[in-house]
Tab-separated table of C-alpha atoms in Angstrom:
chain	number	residue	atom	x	y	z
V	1	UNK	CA	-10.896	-80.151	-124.258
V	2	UNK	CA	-11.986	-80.347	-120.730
V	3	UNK	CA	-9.724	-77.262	-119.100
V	4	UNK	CA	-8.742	-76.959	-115.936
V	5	UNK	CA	-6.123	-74.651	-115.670
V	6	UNK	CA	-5.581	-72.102	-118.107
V	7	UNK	CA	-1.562	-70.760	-116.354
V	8	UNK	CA	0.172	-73.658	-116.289
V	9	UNK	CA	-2.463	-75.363	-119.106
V	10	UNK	CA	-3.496	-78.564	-117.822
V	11	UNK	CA	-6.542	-80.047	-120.284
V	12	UNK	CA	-8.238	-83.677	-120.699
V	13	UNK	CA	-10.440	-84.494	-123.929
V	14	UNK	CA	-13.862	-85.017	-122.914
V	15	UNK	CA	-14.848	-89.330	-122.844
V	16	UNK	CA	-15.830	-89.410	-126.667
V	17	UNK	CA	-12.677	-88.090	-128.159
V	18	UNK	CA	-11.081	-91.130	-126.630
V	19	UNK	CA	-13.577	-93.557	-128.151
V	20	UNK	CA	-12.627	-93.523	-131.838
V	21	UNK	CA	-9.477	-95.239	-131.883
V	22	UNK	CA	-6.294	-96.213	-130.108
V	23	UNK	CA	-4.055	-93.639	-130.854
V	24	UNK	CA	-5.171	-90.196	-129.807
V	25	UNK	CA	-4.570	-87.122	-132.278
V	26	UNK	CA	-2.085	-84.631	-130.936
V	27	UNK	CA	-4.788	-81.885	-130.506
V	28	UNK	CA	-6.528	-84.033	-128.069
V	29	UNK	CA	-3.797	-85.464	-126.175
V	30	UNK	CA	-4.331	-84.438	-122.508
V	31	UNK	CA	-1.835	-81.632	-121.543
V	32	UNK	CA	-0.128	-81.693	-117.864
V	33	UNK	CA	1.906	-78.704	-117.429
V	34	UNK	CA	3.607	-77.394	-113.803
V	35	UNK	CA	5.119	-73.674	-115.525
V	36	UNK	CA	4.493	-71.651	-118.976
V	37	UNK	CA	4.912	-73.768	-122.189
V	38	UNK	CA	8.652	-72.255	-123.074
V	39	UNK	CA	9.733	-71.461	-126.067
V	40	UNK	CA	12.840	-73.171	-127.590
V	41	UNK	CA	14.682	-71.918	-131.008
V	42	UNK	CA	15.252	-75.949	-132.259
V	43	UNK	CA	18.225	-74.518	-134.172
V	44	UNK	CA	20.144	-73.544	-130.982
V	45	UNK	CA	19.107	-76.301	-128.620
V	46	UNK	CA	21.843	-78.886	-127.752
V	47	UNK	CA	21.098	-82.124	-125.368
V	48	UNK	CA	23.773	-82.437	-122.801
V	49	UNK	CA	24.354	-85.717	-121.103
V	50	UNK	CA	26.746	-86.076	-118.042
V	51	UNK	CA	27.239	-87.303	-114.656
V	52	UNK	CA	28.598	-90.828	-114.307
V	53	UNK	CA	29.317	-91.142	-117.871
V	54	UNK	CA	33.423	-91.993	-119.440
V	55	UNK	CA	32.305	-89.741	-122.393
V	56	UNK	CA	29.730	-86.531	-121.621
V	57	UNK	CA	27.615	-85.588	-124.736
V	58	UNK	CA	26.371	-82.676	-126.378
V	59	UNK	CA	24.428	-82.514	-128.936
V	60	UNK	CA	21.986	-80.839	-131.497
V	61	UNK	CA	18.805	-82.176	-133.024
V	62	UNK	CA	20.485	-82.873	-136.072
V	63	UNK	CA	23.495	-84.723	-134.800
V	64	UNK	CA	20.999	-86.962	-132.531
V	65	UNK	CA	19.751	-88.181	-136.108
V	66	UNK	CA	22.716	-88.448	-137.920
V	67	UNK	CA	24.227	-90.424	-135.011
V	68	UNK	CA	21.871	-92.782	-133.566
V	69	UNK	CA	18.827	-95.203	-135.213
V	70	UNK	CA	15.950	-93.708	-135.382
V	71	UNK	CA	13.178	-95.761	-133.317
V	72	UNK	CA	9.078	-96.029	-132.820
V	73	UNK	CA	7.300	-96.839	-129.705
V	74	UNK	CA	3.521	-96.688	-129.657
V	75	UNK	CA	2.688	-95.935	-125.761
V	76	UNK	CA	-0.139	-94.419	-123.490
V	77	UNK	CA	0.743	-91.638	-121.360
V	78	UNK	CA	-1.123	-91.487	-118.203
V	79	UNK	CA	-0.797	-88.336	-116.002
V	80	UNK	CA	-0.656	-89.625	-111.919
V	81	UNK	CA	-4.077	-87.709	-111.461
V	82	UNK	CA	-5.984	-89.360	-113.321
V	83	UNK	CA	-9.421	-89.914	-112.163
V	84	UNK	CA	-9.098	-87.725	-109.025
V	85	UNK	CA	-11.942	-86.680	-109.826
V	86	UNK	CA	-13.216	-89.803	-107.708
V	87	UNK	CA	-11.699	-88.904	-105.024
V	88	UNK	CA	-12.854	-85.551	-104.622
V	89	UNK	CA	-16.503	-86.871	-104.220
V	90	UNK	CA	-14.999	-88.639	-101.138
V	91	UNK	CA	-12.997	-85.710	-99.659
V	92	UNK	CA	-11.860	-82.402	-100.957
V	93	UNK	CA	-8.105	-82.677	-102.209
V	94	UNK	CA	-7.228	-78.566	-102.540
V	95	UNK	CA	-4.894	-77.368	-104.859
V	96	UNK	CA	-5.037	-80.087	-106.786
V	97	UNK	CA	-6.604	-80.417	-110.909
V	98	UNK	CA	-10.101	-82.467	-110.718
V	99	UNK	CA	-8.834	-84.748	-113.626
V	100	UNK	CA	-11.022	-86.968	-115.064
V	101	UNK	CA	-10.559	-90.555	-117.049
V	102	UNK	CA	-9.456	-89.138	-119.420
V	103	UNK	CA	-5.893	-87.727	-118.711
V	104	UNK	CA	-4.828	-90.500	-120.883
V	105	UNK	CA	-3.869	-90.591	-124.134
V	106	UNK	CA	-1.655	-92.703	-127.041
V	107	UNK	CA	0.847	-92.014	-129.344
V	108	UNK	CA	3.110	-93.290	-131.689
V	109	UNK	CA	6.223	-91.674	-130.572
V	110	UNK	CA	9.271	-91.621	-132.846
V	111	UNK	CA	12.980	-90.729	-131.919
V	112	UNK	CA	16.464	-91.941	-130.916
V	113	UNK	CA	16.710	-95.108	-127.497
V	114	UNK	CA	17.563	-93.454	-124.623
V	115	UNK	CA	19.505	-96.736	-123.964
V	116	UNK	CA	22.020	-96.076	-127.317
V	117	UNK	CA	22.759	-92.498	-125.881
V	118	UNK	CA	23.702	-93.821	-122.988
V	119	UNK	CA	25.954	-96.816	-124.456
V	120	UNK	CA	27.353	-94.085	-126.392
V	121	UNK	CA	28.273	-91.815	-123.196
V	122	UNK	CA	29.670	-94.967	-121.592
V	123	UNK	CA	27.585	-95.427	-117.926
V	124	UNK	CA	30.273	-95.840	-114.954
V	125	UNK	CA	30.138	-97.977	-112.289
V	126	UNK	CA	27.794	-96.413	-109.476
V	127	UNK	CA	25.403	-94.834	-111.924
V	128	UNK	CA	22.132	-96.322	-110.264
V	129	UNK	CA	19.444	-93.405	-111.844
V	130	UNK	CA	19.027	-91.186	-115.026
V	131	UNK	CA	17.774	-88.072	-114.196
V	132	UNK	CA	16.190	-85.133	-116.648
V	133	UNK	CA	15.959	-81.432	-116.757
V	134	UNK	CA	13.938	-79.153	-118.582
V	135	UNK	CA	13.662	-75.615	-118.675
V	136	UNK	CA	9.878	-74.758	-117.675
V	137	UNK	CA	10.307	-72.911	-114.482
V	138	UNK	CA	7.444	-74.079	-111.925
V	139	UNK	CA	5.838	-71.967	-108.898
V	140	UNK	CA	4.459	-74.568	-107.895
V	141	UNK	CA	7.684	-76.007	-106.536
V	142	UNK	CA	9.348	-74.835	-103.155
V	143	UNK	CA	10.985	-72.778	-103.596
V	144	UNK	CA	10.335	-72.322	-107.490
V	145	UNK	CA	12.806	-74.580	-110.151
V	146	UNK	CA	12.533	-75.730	-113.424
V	147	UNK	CA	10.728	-79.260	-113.987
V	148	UNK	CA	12.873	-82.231	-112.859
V	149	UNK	CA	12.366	-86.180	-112.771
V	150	UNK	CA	14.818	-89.545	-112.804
V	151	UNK	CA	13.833	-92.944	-113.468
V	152	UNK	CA	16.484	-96.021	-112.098
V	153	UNK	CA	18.998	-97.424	-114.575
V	154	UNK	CA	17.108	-100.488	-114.942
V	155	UNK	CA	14.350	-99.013	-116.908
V	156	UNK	CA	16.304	-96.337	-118.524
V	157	UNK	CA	18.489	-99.060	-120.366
V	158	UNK	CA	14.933	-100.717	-121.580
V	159	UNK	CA	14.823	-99.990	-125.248
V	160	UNK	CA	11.193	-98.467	-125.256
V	161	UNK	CA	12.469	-95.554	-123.745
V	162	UNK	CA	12.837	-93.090	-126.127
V	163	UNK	CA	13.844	-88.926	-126.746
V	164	UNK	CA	11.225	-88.093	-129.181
V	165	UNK	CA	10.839	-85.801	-131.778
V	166	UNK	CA	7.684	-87.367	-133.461
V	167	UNK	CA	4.559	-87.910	-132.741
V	168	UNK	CA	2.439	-89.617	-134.743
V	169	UNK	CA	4.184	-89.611	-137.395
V	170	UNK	CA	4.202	-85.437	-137.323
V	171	UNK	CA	6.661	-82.951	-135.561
V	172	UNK	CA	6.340	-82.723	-132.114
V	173	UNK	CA	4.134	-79.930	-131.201
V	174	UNK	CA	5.739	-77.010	-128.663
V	175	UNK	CA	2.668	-77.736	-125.842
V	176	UNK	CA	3.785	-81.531	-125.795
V	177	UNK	CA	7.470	-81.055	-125.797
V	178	UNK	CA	9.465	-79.937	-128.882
V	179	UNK	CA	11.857	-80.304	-129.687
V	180	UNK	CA	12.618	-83.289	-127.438
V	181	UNK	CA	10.698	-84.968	-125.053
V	182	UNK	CA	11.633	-87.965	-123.034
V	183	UNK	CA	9.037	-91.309	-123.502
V	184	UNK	CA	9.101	-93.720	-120.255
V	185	UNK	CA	6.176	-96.363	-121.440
V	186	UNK	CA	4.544	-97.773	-118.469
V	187	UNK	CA	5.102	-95.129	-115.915
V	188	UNK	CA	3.519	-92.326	-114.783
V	189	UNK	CA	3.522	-89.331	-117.445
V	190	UNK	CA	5.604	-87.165	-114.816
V	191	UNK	CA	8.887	-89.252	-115.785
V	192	UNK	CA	8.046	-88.366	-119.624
V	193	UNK	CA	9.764	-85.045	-119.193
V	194	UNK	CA	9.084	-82.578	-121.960
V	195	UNK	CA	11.444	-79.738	-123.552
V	196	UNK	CA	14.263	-82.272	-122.493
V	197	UNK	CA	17.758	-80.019	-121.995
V	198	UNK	CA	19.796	-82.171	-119.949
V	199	UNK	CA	20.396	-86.136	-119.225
V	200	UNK	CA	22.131	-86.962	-116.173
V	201	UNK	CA	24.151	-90.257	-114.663
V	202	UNK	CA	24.094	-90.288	-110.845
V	203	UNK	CA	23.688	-92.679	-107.778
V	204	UNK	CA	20.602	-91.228	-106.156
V	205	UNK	CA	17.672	-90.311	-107.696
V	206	UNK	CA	16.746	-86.481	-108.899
V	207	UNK	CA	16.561	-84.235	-105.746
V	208	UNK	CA	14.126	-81.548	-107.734
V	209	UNK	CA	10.910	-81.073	-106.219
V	210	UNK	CA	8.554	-83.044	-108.758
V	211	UNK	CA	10.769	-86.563	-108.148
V	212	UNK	CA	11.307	-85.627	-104.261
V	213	UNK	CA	8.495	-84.259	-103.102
V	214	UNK	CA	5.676	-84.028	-105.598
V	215	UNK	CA	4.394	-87.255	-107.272
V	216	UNK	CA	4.892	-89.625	-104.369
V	217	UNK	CA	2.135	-91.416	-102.423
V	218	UNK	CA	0.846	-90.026	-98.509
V	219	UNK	CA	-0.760	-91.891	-96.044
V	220	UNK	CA	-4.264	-90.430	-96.347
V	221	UNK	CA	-3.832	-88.920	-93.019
V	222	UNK	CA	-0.715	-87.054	-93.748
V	223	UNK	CA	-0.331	-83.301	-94.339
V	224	UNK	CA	1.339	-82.320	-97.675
V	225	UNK	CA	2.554	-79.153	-96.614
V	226	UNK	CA	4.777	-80.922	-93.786
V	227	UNK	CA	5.904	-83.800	-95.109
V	228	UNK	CA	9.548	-83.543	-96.044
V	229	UNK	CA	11.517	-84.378	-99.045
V	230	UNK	CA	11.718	-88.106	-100.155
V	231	UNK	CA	8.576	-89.174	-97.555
V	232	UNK	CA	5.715	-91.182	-98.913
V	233	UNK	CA	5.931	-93.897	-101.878
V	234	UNK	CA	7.788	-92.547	-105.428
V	235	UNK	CA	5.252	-92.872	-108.026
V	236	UNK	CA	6.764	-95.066	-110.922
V	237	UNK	CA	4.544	-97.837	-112.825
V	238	UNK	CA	1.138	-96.620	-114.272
V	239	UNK	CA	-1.321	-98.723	-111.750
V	240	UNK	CA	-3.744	-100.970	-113.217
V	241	UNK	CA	-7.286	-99.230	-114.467
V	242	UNK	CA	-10.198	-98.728	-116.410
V	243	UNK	CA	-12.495	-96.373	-117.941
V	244	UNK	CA	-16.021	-96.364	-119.504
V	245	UNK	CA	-15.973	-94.071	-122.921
V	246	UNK	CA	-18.980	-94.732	-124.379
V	247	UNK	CA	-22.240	-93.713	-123.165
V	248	UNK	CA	-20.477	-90.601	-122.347
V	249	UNK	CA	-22.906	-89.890	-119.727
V	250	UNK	CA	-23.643	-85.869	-121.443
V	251	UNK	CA	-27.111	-86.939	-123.556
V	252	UNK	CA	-29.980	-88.896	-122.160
V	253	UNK	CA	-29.901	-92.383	-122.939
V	254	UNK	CA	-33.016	-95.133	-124.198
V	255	UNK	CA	-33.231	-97.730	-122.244
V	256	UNK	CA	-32.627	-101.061	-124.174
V	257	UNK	CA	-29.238	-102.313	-125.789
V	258	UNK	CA	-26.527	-100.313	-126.135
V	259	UNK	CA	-22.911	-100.572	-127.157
V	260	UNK	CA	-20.625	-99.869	-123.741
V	261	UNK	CA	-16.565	-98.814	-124.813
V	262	UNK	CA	-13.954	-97.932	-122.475
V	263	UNK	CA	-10.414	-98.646	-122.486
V	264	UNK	CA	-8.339	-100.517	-119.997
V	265	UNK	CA	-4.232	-99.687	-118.955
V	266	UNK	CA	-2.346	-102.071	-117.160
V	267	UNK	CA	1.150	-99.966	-117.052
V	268	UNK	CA	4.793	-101.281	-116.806
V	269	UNK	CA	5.003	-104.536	-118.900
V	270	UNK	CA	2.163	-106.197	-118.148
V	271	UNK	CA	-1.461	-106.300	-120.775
V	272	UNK	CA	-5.099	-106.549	-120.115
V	273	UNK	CA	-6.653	-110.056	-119.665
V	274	UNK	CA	-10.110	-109.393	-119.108
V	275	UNK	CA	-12.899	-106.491	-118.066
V	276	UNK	CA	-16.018	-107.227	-116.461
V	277	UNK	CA	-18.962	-104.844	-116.970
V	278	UNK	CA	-22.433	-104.538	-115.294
V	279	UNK	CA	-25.457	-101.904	-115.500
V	280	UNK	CA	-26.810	-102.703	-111.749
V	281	UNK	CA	-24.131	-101.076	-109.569
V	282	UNK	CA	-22.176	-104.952	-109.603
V	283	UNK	CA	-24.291	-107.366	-108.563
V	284	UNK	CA	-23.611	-109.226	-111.998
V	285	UNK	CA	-21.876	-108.760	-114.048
V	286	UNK	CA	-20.591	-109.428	-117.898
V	287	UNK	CA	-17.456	-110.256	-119.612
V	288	UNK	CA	-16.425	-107.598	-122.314
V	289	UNK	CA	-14.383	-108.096	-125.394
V	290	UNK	CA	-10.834	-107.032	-125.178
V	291	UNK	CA	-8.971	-105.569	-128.176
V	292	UNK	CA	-5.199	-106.397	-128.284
V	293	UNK	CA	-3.276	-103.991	-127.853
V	294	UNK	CA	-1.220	-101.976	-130.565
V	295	UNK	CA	1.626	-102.637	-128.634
V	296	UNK	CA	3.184	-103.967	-125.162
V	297	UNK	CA	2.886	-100.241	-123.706
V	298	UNK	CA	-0.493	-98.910	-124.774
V	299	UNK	CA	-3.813	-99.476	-123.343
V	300	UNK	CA	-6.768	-101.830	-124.680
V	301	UNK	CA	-9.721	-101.142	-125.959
V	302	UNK	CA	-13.364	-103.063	-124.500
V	303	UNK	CA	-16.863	-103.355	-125.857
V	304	UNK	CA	-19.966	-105.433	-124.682
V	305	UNK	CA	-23.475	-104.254	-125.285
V	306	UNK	CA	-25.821	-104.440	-122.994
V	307	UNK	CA	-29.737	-104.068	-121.805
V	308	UNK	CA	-29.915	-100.661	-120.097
V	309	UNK	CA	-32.906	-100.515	-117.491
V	310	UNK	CA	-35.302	-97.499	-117.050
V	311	UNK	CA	-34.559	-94.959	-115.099
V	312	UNK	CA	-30.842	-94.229	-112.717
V	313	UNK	CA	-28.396	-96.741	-113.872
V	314	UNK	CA	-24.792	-97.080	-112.989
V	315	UNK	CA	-22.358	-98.564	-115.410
V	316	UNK	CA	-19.261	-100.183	-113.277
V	317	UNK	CA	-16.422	-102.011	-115.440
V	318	UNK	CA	-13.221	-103.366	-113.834
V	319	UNK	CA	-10.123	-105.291	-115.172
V	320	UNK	CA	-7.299	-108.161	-114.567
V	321	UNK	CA	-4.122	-107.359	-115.826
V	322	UNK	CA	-1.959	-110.327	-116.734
V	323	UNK	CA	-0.461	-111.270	-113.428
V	324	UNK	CA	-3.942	-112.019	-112.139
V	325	UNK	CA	-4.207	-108.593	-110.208
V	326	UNK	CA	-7.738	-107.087	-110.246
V	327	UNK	CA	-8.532	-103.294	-109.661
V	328	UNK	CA	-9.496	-102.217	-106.230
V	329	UNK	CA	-13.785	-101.790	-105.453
V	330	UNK	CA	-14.119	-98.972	-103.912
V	331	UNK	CA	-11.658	-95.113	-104.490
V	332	UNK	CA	-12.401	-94.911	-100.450
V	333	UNK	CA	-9.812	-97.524	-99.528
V	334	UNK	CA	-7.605	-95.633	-101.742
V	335	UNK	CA	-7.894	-91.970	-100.727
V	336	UNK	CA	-4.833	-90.097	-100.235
V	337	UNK	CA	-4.505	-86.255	-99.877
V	338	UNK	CA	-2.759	-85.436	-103.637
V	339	UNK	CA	-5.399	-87.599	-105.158
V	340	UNK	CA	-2.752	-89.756	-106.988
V	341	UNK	CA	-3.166	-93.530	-108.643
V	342	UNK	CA	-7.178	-93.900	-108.279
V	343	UNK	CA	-7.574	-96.948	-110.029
V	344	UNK	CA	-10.765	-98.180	-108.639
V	345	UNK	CA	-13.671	-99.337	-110.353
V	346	UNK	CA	-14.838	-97.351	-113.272
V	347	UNK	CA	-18.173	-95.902	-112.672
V	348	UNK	CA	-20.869	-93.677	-114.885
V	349	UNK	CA	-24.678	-93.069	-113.932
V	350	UNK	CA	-26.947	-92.358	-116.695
V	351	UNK	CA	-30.751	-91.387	-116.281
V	352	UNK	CA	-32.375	-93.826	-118.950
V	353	UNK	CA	-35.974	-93.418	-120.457
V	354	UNK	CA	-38.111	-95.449	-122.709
């Protein structure tokens, strides 16, 4: 794993472990963490839900299975920072982890709809947002709280959400959320709250700092240390973008043919229609193949292989989601000062000999 911060953990798997397949092995799943992993006794843990609710729940692990259906959603989890790293090569973003690509992973996740708990509690009228809490207390917040998020009712009452216990096909481990983490396919990882405790009904969205203040999009001329509460856009659907895999970029390369692999996200509900690829910085380019994907919420795998010149030689790929939308050119136009949603064109330079 590529570490960047060892207290709170925060980890991506280097380009290669991505490339073998399209679910991503639980020990290489990137890790975004705002506070110490905690440590829960499963046997003791009970899931309260409340708020604007006719009937308020609590419950243990064992009475969400005996109650509910149990249900699998294969999704990509894509952490907001992904790719920062290219915009730090524009501007400096401090206090901020240089994530890479590759702060995206997939799972098969397996637990109980968060839709069926909520049909179960009985939503009143007025309930607008579902909000989460979890126990991992954060300094990073101000002042310091444990992690928060909400998503609106709308996508809460979609059936791929899910409160997981499984993933692929194994226990959930503790770093990723046991014994129940929350699943919101399509969005940003920060609404997939880990070490879930508490579900709650209300007419605003979550007031904790992560939902409020963190995670939302600044003018890149702003000042994150002034901006106030609920300023800037709320981070929600996973943007479209792409990334290049294989040639890892860590080896020297031949020049001549060689198999290019990346994978492609498009977030929310929509799926990858096409990537383009070139080796001369984009002045042409060439259409890749594009896998289906394993399901409507995970990302898609590409491949072309291509003639790569002597010498410095930039690999740029960029995709088309399904509503016609293309990814921006250029992570300049996109700049903002907590480095979020960089989904400009992929880009790798390689230093190829004969």
């Amino acid at each position: 794993m590529v570490v960047h911060e060892r207290d709170p953990y925060n980890a991506e798997p280097p380009r290669s472990a991505l490339a073998g397949g399209p679910l991503t092995p639980a020990d290489t799943f990137y890790s975004r963490n705002h506070g110490p992993v905690p440590e829960i006794d499963a046997a003791s843990w009970r899931l309260a839900l409340d708020g604007l609710v006719q009937r308020p729940l609590l419950l243990s692990l064992a009475e969400l299975r005996e109650r509910f259906q149990e249900h699998t959603v294969a999704a990509t989890l894509q952490c907001a920072g992904n790719q920062r790293s290219g915009f730090t090569e524009i501007r400096d973003i401090p206090g901020e982890d240089p994530w890479g690509p590759c702060a995206t992973s997939t799972a098969r996740w397996t637990g109980v709809r968060l839709l069926d708990l909520l049909t179960a509690a009985g939503l009143k009228a007025g309930a607008e947002h579902i909000a989460f809490a979890a126990p991992d207390v954060s300094q990073l917040a101000d002042p310091p709280q444990p992690y928060g998020a909400s998503v609106p009712v709308a996508k809460a009452v979609h059936g791929e959400v899910l409160l997981a216990w499984t993933m692929n096909g194994a226990p959930l481990p503790r770093v990723h959320g046991a014994p129940l983490r929350v699943v919101v396919p399509g969005w940003i990882g920060a609404r997939s709250v880990k070490w879930l405790q508490r579900i709650t009904a209300q007419r605003k969205p979550s007031g904790n700092y992560f939902q409020a203040t963190a995670y939302r999009l600044l003018p890149a001329d702003a000042d994150p240390a002034a901006v106030g509460a609920h300023e800037g856009i709320s981070l929600g659907p996973v943007a479209l973008n792409c990334a290049i895999l294989r040639p890892d970029g860590t080896v020297r390369r031949i020049a001549g043919p060689a198999e290019i692999v990346g994978y492609a996200f498009a977030g929310d509900d929509r799926t990858v229609a096409r990537v383009d690829v070139s080796v001369n910085g984009g002045r042409t380019w060439s259409q890749a193949g594009v896998d289906a994907p394993i399901g409507p919420w995970t990302w898609q795998y590409w491949r072309t292989t291509l003639d790569l010149p002597e010498g410095e030689v930039e690999i740029t790929a960029r995709a088309w989601d399904s509503t016609g939308a293309a990814q921006p050119e250029s992570a300049a136009h996109l700049w903002n000062p907590k480095g979020y949603a960089n989904n400009s064109w992929a880009r790798l330079r390689l230093n190829c000999s004969r």
